[in-house]
CSV table of C-alpha atoms in Angstrom, one decimal:
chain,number,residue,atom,x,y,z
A,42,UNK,CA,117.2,57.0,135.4
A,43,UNK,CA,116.2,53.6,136.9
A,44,UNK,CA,117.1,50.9,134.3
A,45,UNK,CA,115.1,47.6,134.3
A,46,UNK,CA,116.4,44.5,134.7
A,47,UNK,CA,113.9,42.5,134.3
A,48,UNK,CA,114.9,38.8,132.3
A,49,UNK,CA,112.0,37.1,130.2
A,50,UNK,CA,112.2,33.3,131.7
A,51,UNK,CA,114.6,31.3,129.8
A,52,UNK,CA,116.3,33.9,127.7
A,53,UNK,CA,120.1,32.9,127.8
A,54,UNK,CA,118.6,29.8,127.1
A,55,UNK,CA,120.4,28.6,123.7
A,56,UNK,CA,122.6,31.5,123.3
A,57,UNK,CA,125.9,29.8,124.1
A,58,UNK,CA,124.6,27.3,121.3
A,59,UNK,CA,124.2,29.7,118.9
A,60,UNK,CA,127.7,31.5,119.6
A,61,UNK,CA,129.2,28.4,118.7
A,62,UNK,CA,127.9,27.5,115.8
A,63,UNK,CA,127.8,31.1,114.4
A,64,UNK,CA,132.0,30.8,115.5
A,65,UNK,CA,132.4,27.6,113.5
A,66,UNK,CA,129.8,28.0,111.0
A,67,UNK,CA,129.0,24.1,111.2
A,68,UNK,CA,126.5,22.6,113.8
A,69,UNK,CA,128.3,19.8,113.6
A,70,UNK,CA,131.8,21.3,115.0
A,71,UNK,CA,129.6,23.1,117.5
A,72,UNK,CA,128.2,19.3,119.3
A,73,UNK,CA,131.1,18.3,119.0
A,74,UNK,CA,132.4,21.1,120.9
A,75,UNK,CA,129.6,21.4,123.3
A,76,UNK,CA,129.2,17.5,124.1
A,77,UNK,CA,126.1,16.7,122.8
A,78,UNK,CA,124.6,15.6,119.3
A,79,UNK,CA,124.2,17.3,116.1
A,80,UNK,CA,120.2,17.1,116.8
A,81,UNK,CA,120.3,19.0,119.8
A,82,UNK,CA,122.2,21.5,118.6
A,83,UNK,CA,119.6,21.9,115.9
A,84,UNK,CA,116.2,21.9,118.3
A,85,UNK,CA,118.1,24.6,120.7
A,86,UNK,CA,119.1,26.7,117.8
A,87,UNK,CA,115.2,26.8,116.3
A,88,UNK,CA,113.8,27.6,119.8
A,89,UNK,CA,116.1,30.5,120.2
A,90,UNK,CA,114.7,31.7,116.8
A,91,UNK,CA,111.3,31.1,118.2
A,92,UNK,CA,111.4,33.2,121.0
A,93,UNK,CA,113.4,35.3,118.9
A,94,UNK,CA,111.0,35.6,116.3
A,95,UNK,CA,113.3,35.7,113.6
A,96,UNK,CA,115.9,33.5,111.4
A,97,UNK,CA,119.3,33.7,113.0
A,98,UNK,CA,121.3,31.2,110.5
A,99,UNK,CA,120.6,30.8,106.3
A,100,UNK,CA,121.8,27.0,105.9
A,101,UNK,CA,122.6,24.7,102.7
A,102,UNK,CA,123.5,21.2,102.9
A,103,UNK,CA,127.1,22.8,102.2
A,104,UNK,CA,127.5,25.7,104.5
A,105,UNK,CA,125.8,27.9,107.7
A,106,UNK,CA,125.7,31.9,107.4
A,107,UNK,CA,124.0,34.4,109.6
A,108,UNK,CA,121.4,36.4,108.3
A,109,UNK,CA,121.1,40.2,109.2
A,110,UNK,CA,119.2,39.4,112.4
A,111,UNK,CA,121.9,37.1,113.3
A,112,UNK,CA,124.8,39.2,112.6
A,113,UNK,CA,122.9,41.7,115.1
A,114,UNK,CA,122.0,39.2,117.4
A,115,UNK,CA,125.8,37.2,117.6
A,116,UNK,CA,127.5,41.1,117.7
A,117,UNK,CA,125.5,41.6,120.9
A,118,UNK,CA,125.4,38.5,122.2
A,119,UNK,CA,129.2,37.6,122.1
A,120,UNK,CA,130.7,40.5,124.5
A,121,UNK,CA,127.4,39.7,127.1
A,122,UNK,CA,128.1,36.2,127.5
A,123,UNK,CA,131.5,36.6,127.6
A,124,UNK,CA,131.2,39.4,130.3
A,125,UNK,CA,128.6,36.5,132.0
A,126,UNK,CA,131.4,33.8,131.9
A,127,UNK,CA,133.9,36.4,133.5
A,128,UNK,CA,131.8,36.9,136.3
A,129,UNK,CA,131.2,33.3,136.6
A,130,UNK,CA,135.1,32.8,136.4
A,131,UNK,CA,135.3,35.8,139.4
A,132,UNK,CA,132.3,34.6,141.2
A,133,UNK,CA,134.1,30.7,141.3
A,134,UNK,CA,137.4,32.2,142.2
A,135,UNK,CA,136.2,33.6,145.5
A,136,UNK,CA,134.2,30.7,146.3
A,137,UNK,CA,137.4,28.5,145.9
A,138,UNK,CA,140.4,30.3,147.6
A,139,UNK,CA,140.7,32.9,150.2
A,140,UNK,CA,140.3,36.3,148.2
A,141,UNK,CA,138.2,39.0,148.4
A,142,UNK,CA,136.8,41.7,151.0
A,143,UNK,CA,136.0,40.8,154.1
A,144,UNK,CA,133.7,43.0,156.3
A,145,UNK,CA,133.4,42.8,159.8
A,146,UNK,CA,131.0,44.7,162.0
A,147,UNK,CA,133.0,45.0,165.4
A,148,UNK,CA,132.3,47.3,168.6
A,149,UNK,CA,135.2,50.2,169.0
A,150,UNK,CA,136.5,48.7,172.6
A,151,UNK,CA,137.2,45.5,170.9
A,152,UNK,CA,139.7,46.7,167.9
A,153,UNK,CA,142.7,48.1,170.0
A,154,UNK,CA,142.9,45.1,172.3
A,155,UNK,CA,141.7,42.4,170.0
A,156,UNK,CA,141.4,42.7,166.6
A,157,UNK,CA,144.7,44.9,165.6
A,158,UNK,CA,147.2,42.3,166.7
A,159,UNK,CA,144.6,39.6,165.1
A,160,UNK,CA,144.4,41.5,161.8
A,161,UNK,CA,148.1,42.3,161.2
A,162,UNK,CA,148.8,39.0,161.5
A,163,UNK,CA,146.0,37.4,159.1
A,164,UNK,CA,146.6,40.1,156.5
A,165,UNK,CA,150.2,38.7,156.4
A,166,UNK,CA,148.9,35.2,156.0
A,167,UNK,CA,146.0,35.9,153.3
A,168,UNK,CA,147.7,38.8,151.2
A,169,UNK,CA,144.3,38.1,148.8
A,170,UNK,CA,142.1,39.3,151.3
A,171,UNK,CA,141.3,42.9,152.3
A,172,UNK,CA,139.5,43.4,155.8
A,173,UNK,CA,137.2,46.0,156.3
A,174,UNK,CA,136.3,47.2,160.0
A,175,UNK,CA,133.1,49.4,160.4
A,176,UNK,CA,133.6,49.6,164.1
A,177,UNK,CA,130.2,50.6,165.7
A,178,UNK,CA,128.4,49.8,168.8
A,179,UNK,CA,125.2,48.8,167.1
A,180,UNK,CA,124.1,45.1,166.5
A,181,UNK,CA,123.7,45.4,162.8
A,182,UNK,CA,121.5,42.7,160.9
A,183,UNK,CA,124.7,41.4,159.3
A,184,UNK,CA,123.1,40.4,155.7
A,185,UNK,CA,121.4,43.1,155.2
A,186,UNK,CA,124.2,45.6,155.7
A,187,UNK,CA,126.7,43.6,153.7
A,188,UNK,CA,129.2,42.1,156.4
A,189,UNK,CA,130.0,38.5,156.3
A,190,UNK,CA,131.0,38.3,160.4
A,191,UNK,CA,130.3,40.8,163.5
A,192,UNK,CA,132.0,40.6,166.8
A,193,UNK,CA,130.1,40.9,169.9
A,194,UNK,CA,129.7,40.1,173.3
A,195,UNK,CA,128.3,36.6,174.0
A,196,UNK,CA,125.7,38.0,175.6
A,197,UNK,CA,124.9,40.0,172.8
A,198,UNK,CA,125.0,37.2,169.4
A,199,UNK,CA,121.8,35.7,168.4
A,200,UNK,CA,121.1,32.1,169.5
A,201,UNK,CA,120.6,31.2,165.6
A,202,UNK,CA,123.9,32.8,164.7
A,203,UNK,CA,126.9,30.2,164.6
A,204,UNK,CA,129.8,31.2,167.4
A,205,UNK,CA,133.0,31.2,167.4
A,206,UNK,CA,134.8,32.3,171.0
A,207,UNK,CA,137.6,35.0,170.3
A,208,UNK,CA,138.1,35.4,174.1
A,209,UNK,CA,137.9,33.8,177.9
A,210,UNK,CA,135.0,34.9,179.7
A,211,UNK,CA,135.8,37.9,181.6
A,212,UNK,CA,134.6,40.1,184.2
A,213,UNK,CA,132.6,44.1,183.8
A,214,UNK,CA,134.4,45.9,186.6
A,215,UNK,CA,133.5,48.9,188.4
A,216,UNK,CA,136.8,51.5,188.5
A,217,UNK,CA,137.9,55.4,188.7
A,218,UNK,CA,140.6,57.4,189.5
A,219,UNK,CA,143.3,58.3,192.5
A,220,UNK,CA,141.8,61.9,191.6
A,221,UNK,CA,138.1,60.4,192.4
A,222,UNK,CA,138.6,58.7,195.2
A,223,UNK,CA,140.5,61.8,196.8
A,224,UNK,CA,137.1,63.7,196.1
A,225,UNK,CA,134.5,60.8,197.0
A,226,UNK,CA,135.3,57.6,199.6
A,227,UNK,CA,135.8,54.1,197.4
A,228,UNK,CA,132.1,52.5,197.6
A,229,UNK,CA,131.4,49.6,199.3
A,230,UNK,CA,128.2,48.2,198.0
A,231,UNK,CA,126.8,48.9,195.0
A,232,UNK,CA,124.1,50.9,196.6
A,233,UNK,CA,126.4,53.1,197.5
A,234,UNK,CA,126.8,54.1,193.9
A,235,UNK,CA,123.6,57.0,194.5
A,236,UNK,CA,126.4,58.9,195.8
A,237,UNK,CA,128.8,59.1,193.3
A,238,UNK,CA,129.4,60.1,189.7
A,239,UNK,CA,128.7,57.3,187.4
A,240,UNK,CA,129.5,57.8,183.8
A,241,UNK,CA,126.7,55.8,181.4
A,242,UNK,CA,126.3,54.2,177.8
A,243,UNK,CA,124.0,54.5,175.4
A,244,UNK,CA,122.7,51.6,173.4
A,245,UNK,CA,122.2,51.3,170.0
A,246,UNK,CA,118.4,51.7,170.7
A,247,UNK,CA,118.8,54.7,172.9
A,248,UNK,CA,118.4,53.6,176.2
A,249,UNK,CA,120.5,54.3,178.7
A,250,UNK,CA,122.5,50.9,179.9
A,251,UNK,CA,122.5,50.1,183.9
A,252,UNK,CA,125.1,48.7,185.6
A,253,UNK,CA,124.9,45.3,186.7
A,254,UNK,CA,126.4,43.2,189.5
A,255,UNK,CA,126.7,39.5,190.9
A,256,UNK,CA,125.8,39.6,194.9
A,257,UNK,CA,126.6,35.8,195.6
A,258,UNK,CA,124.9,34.5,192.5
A,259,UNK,CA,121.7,37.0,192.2
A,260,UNK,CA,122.5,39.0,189.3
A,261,UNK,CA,120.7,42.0,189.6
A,262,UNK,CA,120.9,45.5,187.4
A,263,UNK,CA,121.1,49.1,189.0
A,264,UNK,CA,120.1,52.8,187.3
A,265,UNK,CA,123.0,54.9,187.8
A,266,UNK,CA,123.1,59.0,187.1
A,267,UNK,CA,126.7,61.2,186.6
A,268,UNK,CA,127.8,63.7,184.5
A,269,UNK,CA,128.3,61.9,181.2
A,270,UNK,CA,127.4,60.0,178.7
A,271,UNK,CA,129.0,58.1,175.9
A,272,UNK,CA,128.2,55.3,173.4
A,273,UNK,CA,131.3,53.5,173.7
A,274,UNK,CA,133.9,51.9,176.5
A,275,UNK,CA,136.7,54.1,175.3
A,276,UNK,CA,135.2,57.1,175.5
A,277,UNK,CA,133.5,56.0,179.1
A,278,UNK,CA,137.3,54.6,180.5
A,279,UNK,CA,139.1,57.5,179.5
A,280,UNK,CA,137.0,60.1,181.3
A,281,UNK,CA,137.3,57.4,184.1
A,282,UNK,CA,141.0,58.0,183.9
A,283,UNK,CA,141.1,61.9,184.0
A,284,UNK,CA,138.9,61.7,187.1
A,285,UNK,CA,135.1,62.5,185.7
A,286,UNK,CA,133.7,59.6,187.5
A,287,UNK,CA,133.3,56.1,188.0
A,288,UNK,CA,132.8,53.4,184.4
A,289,UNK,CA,131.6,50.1,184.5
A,290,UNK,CA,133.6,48.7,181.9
A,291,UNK,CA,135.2,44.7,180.4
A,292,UNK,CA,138.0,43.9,182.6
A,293,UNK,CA,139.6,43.5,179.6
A,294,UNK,CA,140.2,47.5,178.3
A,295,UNK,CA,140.8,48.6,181.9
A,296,UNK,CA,143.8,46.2,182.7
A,297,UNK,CA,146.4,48.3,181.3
A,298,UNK,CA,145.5,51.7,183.0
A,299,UNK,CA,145.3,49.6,186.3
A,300,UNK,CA,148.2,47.5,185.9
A,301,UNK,CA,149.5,51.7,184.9
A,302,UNK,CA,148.3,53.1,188.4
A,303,UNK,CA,146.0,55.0,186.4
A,304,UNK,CA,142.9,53.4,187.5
A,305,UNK,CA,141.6,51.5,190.6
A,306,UNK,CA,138.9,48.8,191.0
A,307,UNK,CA,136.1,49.0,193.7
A,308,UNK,CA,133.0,46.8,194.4
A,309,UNK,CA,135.3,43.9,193.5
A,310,UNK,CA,133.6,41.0,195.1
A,311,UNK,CA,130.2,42.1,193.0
A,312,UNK,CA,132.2,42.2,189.2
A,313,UNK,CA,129.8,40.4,187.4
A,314,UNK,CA,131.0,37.6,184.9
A,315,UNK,CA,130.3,37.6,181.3
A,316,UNK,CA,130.2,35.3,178.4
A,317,UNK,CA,133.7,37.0,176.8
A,318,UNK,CA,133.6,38.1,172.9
A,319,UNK,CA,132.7,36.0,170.1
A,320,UNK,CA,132.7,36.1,166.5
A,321,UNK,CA,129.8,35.4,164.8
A,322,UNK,CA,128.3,35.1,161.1
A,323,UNK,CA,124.7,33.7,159.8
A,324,UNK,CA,125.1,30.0,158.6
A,325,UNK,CA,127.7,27.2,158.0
A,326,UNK,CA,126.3,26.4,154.9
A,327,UNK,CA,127.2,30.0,153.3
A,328,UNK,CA,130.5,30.3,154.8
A,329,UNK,CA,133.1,32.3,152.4
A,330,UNK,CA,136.9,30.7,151.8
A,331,UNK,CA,138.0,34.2,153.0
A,332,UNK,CA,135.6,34.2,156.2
A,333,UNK,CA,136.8,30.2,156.5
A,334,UNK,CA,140.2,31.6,156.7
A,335,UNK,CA,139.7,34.2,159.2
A,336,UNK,CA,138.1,31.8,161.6
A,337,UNK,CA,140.7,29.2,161.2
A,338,UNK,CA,143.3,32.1,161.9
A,339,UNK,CA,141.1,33.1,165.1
A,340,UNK,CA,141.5,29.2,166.6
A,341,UNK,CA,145.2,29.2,165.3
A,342,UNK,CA,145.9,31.7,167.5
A,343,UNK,CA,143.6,30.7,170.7
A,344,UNK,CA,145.0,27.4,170.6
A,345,UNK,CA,148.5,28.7,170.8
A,346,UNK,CA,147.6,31.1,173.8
A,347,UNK,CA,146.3,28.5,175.5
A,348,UNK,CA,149.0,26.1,175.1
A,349,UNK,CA,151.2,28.8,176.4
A,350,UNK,CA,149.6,29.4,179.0
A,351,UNK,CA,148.8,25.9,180.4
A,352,UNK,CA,152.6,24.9,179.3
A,353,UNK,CA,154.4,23.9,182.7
A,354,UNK,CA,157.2,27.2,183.3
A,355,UNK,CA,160.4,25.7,183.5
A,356,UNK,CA,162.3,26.3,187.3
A,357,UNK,CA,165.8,28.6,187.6
């Protein structure tokens, strides 16, 4: 059944007035209480019984009571506001310390060589705060679906999101295996590519990504054709590795099988260069302690890579 929450205009208005001075049966104790004068008290409590529409107090120069409809109205009342200052209390909380879920929306290549090491150590830093990863290649409007950050390729982040870099840029190069290249000869321009077994992505949208190449400075993109499809780098590098064809993937997720002998790298001299992965989130002025946090880890930790790696190495 679909409830209706619809609110007439102004009508908590007076009701923490009237819980007051239903609690202290005096309108004086209840200015006091609330800050202001005996006067106000009195014009907010004879608007809420306007709107009302009924008498909420019987008063004598000697005492305040609650009639029936007031005894109705406070035992309602009470337990809603107090629920209302609760949420208040919980709302204030989160907007004050780093607590809370965090969501991030963050492609499937990017977890294993980014975000795992980066995430064990921020959840032992911010105990309060649980992370959520819905890893998925598709660029998700990030309000709408609930996520207060996404992580992207630059190329990839909105020019009116604000950036934060989580990585150098790096490099999209071409690779495949010892097994390929005993079956096919290694390529030597990237129009040699017709010839082989290319293994392709597909977007978010559906279409099917081309690869694209840097040929001193003229950046230019090329439809390839092979045996497989897949709608992630993972899934593309490994079937790279057992020899299904070539991938075009970040430099990045393909170091370790080639620093492994598992994969090699061909059409070096036209790896294109690419922005490198950022986070990103909406505005500045909506930012989240717990999102704060997160980014302040993300620079912690880029700072100290790069001061380890511009730090002079000390001679034997």
């Amino acid at each position: 059944m679909k409830q209706n929450f619809t609110v007439r205009q102004g009508a908590l208005d007076g009701v923490e007035v009237f819980l007051s001075v239903a609690h202290h049966r005096s309108f004086r104790k209840a200015a006091v209480e609330l800050g202001v004068s005996p006067s106000a008290i009195s014009q907010a409590i004879r608007v809420l019984e306007t709107r009302v529409g009924a008498a909420l107090f019987m008063r004598t120069t000697r005492s305040v009571g609650l009639t029936e409809a007031g005894e109705r109205f406070f035992s309602r009342a009470k337990p809603a506001f107090e629920e209302l200052v609760a949420a208040s209390e919980a709302a204030r909380g989160l907007g004050q310390r780093p607590a809370g879920l965090l969501r991030l929306s963050v492609p499937r290549a990017v977890v294993p060589i980014l975000l795992e090491p980066l995430i064990a150590s921020f959840c032992q830093a911010y105990p309060e705060i649980e992370v959520e990863i819905a890893a998925s290649e598709e660029l998700v409007d990030l309000a709408a679906e609930g996520f207060d950050a996404g992580i992207r390729m630059g190329q990839f982040v909105a020019a009116d999101m604000v950036a934060v870099r989580l990585t150098p840029p790096f490099r999209f190069v071409t690779v495949g295996s010892a097994a390929y290249f005993k079956r096919h000869a290694q390529p030597k321009h990237p129009n040699d590519l017709q010839q082989h077994a290319c293994l392709r992505m597909r977007r978010s949208s559906g279409a099917l990504a081309p690869w694209s190449f840097n040929e001193n400075g003229h950046v230019f993109e090329m439809a390839v054709s092979g045996p497989m499809i897949a709608n992630d780098f993972p899934t593309m590098l490994g079937a790279a590795i057992e020899g299904v064809g070539l991938a075009q993937v970040p430099e990045p997720i393909a170091a370790a099988p080639m620093r492994a002998g598992n994969l090699m790298q061909v059409l070096e001299p036209f790896a294109l260069m690419t922005p490198g992965v950022f986070l990103y989130y909406p505005s500045r002025r909506q930012i989240m302690p717990k999102l704060r946090a997160f980014i302040d880890h993300v620079k912690s930790r880029e700072n100290a890579k790069s001061e380890a790696r511009n730090k002079p190495h000390k001679k034997h």
